[in-house]
PDB file of C-alpha atoms in Angstrom:
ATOM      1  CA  UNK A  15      -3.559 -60.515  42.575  1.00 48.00           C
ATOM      2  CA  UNK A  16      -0.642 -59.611  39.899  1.00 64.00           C
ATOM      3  CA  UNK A  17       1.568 -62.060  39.137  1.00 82.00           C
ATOM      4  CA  UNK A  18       5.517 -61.451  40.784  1.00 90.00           C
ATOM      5  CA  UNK A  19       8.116 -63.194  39.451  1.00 93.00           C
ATOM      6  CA  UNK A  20      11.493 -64.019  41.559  1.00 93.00           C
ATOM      7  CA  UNK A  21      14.516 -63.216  39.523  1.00 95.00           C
ATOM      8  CA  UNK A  22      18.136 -64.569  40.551  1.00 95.00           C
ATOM      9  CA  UNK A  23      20.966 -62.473  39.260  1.00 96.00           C
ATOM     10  CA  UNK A  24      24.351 -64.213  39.720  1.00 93.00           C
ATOM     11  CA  UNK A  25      26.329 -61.011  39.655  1.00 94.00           C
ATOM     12  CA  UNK A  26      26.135 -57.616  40.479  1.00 95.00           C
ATOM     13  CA  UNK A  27      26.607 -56.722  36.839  1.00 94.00           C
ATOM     14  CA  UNK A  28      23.597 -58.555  35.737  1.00 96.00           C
ATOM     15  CA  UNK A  29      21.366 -57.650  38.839  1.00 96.00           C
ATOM     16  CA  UNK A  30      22.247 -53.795  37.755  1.00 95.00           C
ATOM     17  CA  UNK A  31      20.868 -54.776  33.956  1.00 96.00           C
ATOM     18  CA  UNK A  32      17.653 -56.401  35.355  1.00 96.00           C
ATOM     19  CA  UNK A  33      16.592 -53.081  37.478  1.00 95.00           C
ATOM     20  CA  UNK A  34      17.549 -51.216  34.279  1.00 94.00           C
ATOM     21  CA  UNK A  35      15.785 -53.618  32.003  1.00 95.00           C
ATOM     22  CA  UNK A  36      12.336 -53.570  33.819  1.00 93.00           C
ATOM     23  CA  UNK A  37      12.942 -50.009  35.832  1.00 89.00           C
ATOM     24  CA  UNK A  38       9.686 -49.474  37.714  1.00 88.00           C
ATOM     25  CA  UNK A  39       8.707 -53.351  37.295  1.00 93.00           C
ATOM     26  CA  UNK A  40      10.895 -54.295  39.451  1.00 93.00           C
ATOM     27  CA  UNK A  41      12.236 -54.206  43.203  1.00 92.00           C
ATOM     28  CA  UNK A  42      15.766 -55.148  44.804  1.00 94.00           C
ATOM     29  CA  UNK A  43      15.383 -58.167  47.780  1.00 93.00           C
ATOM     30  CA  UNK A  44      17.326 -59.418  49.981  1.00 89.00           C
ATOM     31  CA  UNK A  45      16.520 -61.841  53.162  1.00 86.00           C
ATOM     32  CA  UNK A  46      12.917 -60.407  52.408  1.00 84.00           C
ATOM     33  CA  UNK A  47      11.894 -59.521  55.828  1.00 84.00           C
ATOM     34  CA  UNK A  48      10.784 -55.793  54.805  1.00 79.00           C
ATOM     35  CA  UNK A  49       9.540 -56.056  51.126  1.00 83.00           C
ATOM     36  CA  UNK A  50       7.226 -58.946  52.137  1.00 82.00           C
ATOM     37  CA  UNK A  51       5.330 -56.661  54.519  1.00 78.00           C
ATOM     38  CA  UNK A  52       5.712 -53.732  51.727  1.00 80.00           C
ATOM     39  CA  UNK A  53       3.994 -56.507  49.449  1.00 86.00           C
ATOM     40  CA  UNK A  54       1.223 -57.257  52.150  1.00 84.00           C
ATOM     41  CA  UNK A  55       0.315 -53.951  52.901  1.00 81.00           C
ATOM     42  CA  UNK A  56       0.418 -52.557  49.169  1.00 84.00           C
ATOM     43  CA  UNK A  57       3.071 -50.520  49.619  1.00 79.00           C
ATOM     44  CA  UNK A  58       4.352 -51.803  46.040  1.00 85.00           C
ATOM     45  CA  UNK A  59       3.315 -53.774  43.612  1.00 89.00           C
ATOM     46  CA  UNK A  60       6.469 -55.031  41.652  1.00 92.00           C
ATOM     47  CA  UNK A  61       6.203 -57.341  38.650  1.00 94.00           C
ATOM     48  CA  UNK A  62       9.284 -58.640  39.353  1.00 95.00           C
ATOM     49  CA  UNK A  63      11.863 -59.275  42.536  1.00 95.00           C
ATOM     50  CA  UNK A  64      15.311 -59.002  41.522  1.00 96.00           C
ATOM     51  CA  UNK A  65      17.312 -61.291  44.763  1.00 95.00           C
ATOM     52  CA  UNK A  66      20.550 -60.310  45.473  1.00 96.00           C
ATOM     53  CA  UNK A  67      20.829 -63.810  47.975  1.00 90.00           C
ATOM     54  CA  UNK A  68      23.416 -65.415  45.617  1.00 88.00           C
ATOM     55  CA  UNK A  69      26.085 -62.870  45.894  1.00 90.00           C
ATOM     56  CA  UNK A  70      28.470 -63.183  48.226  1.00 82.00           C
ATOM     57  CA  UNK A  71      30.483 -60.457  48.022  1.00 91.00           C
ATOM     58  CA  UNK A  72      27.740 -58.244  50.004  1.00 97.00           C
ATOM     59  CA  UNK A  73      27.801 -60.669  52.871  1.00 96.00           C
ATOM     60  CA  UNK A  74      31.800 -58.787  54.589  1.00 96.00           C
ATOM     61  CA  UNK A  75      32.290 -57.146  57.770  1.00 97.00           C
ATOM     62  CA  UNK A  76      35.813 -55.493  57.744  1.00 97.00           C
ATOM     63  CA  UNK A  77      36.708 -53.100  60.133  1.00 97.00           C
ATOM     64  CA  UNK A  78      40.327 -51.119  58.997  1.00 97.00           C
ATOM     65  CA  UNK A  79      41.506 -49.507  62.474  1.00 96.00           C
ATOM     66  CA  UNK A  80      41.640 -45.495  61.666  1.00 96.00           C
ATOM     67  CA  UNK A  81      39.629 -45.951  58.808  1.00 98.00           C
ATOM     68  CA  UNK A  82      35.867 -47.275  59.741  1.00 98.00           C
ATOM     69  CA  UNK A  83      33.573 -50.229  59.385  1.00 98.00           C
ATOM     70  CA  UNK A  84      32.446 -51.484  56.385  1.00 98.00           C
ATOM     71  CA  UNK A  85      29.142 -53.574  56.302  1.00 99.00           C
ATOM     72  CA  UNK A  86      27.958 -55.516  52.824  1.00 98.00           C
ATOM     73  CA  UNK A  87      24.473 -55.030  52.299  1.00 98.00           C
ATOM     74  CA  UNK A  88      23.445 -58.634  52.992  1.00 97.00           C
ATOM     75  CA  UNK A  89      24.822 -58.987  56.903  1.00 98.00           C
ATOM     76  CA  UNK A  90      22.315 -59.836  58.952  1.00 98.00           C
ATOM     77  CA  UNK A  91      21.240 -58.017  61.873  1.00 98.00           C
ATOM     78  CA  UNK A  92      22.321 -60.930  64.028  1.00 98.00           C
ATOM     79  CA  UNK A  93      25.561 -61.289  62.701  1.00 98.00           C
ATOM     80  CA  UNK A  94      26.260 -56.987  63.716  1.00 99.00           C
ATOM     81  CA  UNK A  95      24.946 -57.577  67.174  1.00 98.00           C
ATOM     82  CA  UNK A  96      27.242 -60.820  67.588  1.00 98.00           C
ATOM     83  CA  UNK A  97      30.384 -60.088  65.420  1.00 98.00           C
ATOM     84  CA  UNK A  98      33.096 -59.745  67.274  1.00 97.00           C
ATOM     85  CA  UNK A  99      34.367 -57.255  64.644  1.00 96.00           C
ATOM     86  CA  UNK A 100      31.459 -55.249  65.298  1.00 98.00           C
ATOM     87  CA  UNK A 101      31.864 -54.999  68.944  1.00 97.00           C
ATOM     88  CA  UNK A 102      35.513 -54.219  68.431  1.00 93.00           C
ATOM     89  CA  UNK A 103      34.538 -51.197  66.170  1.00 95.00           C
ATOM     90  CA  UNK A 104      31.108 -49.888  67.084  1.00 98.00           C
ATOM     91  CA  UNK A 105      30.005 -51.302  70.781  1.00 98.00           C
ATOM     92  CA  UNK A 106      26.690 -49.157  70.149  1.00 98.00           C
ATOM     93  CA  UNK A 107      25.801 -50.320  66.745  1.00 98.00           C
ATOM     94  CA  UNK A 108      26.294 -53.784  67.967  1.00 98.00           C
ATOM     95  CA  UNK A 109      23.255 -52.974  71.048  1.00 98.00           C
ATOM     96  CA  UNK A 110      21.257 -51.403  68.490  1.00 98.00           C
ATOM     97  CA  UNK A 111      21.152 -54.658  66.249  1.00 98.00           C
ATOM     98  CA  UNK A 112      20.314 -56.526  69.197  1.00 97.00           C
ATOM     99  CA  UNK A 113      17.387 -54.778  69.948  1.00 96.00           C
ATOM    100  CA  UNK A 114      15.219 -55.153  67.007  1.00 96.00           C
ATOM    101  CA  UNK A 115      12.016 -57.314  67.104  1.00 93.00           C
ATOM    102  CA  UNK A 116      13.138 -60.606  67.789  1.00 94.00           C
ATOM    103  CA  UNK A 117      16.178 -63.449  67.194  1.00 95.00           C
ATOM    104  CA  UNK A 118      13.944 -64.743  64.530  1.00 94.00           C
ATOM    105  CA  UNK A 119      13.927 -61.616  62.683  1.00 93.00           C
ATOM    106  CA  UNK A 120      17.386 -60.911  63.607  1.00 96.00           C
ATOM    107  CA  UNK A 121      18.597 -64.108  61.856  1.00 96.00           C
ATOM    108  CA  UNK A 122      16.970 -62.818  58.507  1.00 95.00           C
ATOM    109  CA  UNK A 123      16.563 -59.043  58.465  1.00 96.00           C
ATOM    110  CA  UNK A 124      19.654 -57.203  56.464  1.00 97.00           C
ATOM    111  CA  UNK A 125      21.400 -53.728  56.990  1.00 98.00           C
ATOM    112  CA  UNK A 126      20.665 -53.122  53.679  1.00 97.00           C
ATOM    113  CA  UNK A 127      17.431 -54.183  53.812  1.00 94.00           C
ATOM    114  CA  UNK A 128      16.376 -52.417  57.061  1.00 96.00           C
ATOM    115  CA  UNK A 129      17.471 -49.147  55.254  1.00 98.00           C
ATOM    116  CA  UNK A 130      16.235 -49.058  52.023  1.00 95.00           C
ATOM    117  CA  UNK A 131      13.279 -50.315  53.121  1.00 93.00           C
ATOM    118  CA  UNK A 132      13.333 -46.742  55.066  1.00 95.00           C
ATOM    119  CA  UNK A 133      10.352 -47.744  57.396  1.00 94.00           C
ATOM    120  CA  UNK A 134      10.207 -44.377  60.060  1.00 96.00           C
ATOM    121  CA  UNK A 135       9.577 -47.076  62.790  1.00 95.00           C
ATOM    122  CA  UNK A 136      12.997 -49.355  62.416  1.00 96.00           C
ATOM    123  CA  UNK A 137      16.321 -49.140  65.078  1.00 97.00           C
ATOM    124  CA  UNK A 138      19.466 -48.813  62.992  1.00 98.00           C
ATOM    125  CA  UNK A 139      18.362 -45.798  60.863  1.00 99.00           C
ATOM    126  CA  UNK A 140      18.944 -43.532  63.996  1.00 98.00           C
ATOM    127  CA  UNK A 141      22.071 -44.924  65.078  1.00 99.00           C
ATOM    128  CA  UNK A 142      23.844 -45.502  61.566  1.00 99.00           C
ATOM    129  CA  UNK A 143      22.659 -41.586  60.639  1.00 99.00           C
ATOM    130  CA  UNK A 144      24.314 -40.385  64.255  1.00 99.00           C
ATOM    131  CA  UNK A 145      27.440 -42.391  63.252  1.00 99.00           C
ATOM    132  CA  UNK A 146      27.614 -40.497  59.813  1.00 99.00           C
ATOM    133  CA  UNK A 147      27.127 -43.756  57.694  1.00 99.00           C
ATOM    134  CA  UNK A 148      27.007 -43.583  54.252  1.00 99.00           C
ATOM    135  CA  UNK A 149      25.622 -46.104  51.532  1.00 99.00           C
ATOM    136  CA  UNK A 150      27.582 -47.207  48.210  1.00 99.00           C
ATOM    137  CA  UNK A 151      24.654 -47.196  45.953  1.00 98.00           C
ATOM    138  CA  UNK A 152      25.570 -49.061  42.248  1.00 98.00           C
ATOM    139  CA  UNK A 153      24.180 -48.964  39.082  1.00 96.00           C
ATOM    140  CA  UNK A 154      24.622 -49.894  35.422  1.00 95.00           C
ATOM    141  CA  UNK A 155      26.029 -46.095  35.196  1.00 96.00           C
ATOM    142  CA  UNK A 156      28.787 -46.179  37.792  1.00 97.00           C
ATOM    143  CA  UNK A 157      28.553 -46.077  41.163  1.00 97.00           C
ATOM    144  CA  UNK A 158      28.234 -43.423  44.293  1.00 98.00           C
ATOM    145  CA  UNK A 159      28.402 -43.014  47.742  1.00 99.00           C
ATOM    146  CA  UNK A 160      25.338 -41.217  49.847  1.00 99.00           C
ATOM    147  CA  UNK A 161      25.624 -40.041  53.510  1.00 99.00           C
ATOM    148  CA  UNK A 162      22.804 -41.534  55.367  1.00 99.00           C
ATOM    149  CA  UNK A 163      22.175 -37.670  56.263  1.00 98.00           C
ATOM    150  CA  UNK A 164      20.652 -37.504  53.158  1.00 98.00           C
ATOM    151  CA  UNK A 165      19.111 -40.643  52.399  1.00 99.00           C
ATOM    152  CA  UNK A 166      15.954 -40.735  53.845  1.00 99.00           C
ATOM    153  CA  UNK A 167      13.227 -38.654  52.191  1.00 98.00           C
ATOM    154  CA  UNK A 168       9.951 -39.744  53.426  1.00 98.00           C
ATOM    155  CA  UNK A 169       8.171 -41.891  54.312  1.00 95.00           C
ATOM    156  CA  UNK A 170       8.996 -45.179  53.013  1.00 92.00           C
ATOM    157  CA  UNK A 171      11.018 -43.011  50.181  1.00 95.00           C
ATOM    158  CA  UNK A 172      14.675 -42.860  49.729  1.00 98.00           C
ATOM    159  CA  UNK A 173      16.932 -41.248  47.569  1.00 99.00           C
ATOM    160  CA  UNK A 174      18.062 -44.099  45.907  1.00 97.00           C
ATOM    161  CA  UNK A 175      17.279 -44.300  41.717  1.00 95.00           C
ATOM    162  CA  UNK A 176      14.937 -47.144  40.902  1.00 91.00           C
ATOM    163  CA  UNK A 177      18.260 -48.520  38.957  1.00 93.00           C
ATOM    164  CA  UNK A 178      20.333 -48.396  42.191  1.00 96.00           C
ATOM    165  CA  UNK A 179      21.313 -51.030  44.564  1.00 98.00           C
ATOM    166  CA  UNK A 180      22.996 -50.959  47.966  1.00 98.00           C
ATOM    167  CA  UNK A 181      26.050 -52.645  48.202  1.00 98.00           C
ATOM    168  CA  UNK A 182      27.654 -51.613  50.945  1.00 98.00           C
ATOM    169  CA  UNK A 183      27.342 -49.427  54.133  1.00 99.00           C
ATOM    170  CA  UNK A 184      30.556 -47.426  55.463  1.00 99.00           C
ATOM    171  CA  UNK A 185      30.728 -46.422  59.217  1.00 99.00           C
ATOM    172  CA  UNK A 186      33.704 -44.084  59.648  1.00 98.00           C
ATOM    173  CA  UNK A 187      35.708 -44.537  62.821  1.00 98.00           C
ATOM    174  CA  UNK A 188      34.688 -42.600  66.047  1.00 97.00           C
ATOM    175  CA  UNK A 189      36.780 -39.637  67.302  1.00 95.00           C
ATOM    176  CA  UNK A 190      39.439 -40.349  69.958  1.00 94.00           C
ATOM    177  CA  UNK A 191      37.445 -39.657  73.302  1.00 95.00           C
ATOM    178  CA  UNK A 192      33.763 -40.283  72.065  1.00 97.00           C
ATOM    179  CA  UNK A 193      31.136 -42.720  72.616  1.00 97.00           C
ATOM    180  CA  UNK A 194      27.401 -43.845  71.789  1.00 98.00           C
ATOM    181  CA  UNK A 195      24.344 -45.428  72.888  1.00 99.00           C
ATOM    182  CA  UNK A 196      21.213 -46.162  72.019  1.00 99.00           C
ATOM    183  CA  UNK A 197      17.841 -46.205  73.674  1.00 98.00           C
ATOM    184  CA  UNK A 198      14.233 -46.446  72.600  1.00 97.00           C
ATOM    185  CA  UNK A 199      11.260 -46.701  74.496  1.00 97.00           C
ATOM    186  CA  UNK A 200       8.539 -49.437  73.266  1.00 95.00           C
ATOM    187  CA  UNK A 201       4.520 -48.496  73.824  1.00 92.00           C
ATOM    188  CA  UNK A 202       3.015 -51.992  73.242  1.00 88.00           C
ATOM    189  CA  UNK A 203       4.937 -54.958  73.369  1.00 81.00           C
ATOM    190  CA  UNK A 204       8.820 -55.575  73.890  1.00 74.00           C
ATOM    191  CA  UNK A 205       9.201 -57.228  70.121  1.00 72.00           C
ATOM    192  CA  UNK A 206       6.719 -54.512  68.548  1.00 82.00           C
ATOM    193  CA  UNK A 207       8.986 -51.365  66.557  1.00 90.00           C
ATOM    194  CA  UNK A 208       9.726 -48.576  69.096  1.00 96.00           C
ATOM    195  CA  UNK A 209       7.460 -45.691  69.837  1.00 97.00           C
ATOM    196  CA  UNK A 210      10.850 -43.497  69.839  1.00 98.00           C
ATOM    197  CA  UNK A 211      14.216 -44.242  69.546  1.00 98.00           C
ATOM    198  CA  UNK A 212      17.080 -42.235  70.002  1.00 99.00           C
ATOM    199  CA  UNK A 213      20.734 -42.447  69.103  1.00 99.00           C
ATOM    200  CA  UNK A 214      23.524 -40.334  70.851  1.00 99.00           C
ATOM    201  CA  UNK A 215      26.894 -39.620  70.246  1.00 99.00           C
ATOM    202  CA  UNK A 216      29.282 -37.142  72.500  1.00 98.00           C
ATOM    203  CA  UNK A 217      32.855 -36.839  71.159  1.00 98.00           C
ATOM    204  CA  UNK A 218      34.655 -35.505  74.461  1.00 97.00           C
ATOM    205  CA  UNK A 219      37.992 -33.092  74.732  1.00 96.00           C
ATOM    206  CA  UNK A 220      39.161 -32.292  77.875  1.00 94.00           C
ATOM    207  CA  UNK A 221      36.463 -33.174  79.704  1.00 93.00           C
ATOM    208  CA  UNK A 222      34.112 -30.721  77.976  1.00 97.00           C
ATOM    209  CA  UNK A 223      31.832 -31.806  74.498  1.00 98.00           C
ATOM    210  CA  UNK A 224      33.713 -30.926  71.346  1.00 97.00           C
ATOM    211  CA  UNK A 225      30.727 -32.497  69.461  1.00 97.00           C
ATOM    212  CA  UNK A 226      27.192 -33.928  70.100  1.00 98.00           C
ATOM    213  CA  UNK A 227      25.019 -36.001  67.752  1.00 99.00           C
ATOM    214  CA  UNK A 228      21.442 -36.713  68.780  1.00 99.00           C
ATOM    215  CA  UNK A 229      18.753 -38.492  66.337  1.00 99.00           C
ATOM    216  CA  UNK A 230      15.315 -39.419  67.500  1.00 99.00           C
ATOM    217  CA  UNK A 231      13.641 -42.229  65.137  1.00 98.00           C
ATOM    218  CA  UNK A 232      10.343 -43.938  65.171  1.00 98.00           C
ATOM    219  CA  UNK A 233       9.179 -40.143  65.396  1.00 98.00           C
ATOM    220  CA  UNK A 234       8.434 -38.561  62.168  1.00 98.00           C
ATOM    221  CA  UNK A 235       8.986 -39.925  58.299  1.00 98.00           C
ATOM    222  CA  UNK A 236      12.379 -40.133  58.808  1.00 99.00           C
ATOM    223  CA  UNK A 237      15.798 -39.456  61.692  1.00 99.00           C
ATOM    224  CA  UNK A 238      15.389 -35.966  62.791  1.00 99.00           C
ATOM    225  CA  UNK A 239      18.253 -34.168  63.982  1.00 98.00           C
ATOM    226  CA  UNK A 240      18.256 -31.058  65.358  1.00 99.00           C
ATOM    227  CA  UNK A 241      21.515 -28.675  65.057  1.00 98.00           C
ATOM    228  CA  UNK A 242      21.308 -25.806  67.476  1.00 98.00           C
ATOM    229  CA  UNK A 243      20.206 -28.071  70.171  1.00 99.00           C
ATOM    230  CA  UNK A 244      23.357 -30.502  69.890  1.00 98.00           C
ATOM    231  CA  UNK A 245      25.222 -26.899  69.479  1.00 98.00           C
ATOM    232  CA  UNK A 246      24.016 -26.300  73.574  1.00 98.00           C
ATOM    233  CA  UNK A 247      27.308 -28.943  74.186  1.00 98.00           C
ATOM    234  CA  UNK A 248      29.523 -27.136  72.604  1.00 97.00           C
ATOM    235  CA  UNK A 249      32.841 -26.528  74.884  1.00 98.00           C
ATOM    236  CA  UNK A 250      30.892 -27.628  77.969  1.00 98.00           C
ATOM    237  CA  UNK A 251      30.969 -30.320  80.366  1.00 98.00           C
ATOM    238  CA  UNK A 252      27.922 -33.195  80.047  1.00 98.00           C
ATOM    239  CA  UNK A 253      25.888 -32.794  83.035  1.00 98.00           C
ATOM    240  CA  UNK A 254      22.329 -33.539  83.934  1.00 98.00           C
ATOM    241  CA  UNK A 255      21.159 -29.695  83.901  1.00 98.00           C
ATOM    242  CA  UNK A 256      22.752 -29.700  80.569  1.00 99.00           C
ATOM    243  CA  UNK A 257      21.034 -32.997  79.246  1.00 99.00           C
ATOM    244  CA  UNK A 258      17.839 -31.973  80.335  1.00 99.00           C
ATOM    245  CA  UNK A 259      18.171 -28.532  78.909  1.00 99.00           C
ATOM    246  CA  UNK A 260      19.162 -30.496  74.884  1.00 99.00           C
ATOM    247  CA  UNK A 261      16.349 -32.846  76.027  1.00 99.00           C
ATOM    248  CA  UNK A 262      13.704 -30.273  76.237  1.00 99.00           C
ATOM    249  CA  UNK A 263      14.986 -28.228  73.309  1.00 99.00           C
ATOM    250  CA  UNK A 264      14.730 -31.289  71.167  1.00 99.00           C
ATOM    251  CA  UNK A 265      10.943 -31.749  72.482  1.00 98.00           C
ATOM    252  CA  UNK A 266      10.113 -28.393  71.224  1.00 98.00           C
ATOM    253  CA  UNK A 267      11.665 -28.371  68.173  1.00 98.00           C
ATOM    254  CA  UNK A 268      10.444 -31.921  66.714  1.00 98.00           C
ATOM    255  CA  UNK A 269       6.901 -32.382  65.660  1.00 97.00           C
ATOM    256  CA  UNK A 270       6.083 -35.806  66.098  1.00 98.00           C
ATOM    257  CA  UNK A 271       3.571 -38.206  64.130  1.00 98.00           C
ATOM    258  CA  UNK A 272       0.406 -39.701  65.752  1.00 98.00           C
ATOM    259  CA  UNK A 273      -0.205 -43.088  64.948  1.00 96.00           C
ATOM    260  CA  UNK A 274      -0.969 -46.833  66.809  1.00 95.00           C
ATOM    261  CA  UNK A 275       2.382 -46.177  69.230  1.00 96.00           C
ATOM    262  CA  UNK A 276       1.523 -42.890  70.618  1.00 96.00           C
ATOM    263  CA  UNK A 277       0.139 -39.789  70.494  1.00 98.00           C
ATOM    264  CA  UNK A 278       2.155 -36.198  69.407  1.00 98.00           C
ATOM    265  CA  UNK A 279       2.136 -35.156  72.653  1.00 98.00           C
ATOM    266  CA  UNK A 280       3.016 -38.135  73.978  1.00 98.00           C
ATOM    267  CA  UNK A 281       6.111 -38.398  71.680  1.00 98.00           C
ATOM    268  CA  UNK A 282       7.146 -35.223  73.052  1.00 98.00           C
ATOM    269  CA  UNK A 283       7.144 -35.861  76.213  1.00 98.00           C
ATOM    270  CA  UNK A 284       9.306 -39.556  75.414  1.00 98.00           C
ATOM    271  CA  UNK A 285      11.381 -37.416  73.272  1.00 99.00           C
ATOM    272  CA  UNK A 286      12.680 -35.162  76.223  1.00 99.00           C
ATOM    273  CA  UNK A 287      13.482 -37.803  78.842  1.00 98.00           C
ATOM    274  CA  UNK A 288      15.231 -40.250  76.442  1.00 99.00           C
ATOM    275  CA  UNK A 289      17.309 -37.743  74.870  1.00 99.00           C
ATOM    276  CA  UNK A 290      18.423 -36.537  78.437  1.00 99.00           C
ATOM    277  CA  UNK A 291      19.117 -40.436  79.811  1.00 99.00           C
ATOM    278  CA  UNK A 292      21.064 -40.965  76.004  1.00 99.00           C
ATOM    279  CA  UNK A 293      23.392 -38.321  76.448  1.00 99.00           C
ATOM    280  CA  UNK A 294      24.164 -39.411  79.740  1.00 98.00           C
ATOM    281  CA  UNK A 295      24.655 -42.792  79.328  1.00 98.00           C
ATOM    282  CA  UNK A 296      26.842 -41.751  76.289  1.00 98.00           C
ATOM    283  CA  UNK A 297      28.916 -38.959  78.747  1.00 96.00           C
ATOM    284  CA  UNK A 298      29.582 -42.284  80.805  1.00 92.00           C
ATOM    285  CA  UNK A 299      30.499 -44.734  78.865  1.00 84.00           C
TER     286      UNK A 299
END
């Protein structure tokens, strides 16, 4: 086995110059939740771990009424699902946090963590890309912001330089009239990662949809979104015809990954009935 070696930055500065010091040597952590299965199942194989667990300043929740929610990169997935601030802002994204895995891994698992770890099979992903989230990535050269849209490449693959690190994660505040919800359905057991999620958002205007949002995780490498079926809302009312008809449209347009959780076909046929009872329970809520 290689040897790792744990290195403990006390600033932001110098945890910038250690990823540009060692570059491909070495990997950001932070509660360690993610990389250690990464590590386990040879995903990488760092020489060294750069922690960013003595830094503060990536541990705020701040929500700026008008403006959004901002989220450092080390809160913990227990502290969004039980933050008062949280449920002020974002009722959804608070529901989604407390649906992951278990309080245990709650406790220690990070939002910045759960995303640039980008594993297809996590909760938040779906919800934060729905919500239009965007990461503040920094680096020894400056820093810059990235919508979530276009953060996840592939499997396991982000668009994050190796030099990069995640400070910060930026929720912009809902439209007037709109709400969200999140539902996944689990396969095998109630604390296992979810066969599919999916994350809905309907921004309302008279009664009728001005804009929908839906993203299915847990489905394919990364959130898939898919714009002419959330374009089916457009100017009309949320019923359950018109659910089932953005449901099924979303089943035919996504092509799904086999694997341990379930079938293609199976997916599929998940996909359509949860993206129907999402958009409904959003249209309600």
């Amino acid at each position: 086995m290689h040897q790792l070696e744990i290195l403990q930055p006390r600033s932001l500065a110098d945890a910038s110059r250690m990823l540009t010091d060692y570059q491909d040597e070495a990997k950001v952590v932070g509660a360690g939740t993610a990389i250690v299965l990464m590590l386990t199942q040879r995903l990488i194989a760092p020489r060294y771990l750069v922690s960013l667990g003595h830094l503060p300043n990536l541990r705020g929740l701040e929500y700026e009424p008008g403006v959004g929610l901002r989220i450092g990169a080390l809160v913990t997935h227990y502290e969004m699902e039980s933050s008062p601030v949280v449920r002020q802002a974002v009722p959804a994204l608070a529901e989604t946090f407390h649906q992951v895995a278990n309080i245990r891994i709650r406790h220690q698992a990070t939002v910045g963590g759960v995303l640039c770890e980008a594993d297809y099979a996590s909760d938040p992903p779906s919800m934060l890309v729905a919500l239009r989230a965007c990461v503040r990535a920094v680096s020894v050269r400056g820093e810059r912001w990235i919508e979530l849209t276009d953060f996840f490449q592939d499997f396991f693959l982000t668009a994050l330089e190796p030099d990069e690190i995640v400070t910060e994660i930026f929720v912009p505040e809902m439209a007037p009239d709109s709400s969200a919800t999140y539902i996944k359905f689990n396969s095998r057991s109630s604390e296992d990662r979810p066969c599919v999620g999916i994350a809905a958002v309907v921004e309302r205007e008279n009664g009728a949809c001005q804009a929908v949002r839906v993203v299915i995780g847990a489905a394919s490498a990364t959130p898939q979104e898919v714009i002419q079926a959330e374009m089916l809302a457009s100017g009309r009312p949320m019923t359950e015809d018109l659910a089932r008809e953005i449901g099924r449209a979303y089943a035919q347009a996504i092509d799904p990954i086999s694997d341990m959780r379930g079938t293609d076909w199976y997916r599929r046929q998940v996909i359509e009935a949860l993206v129907r009872r999402a958009l409904l329970h959003a249209a309600r809520a």
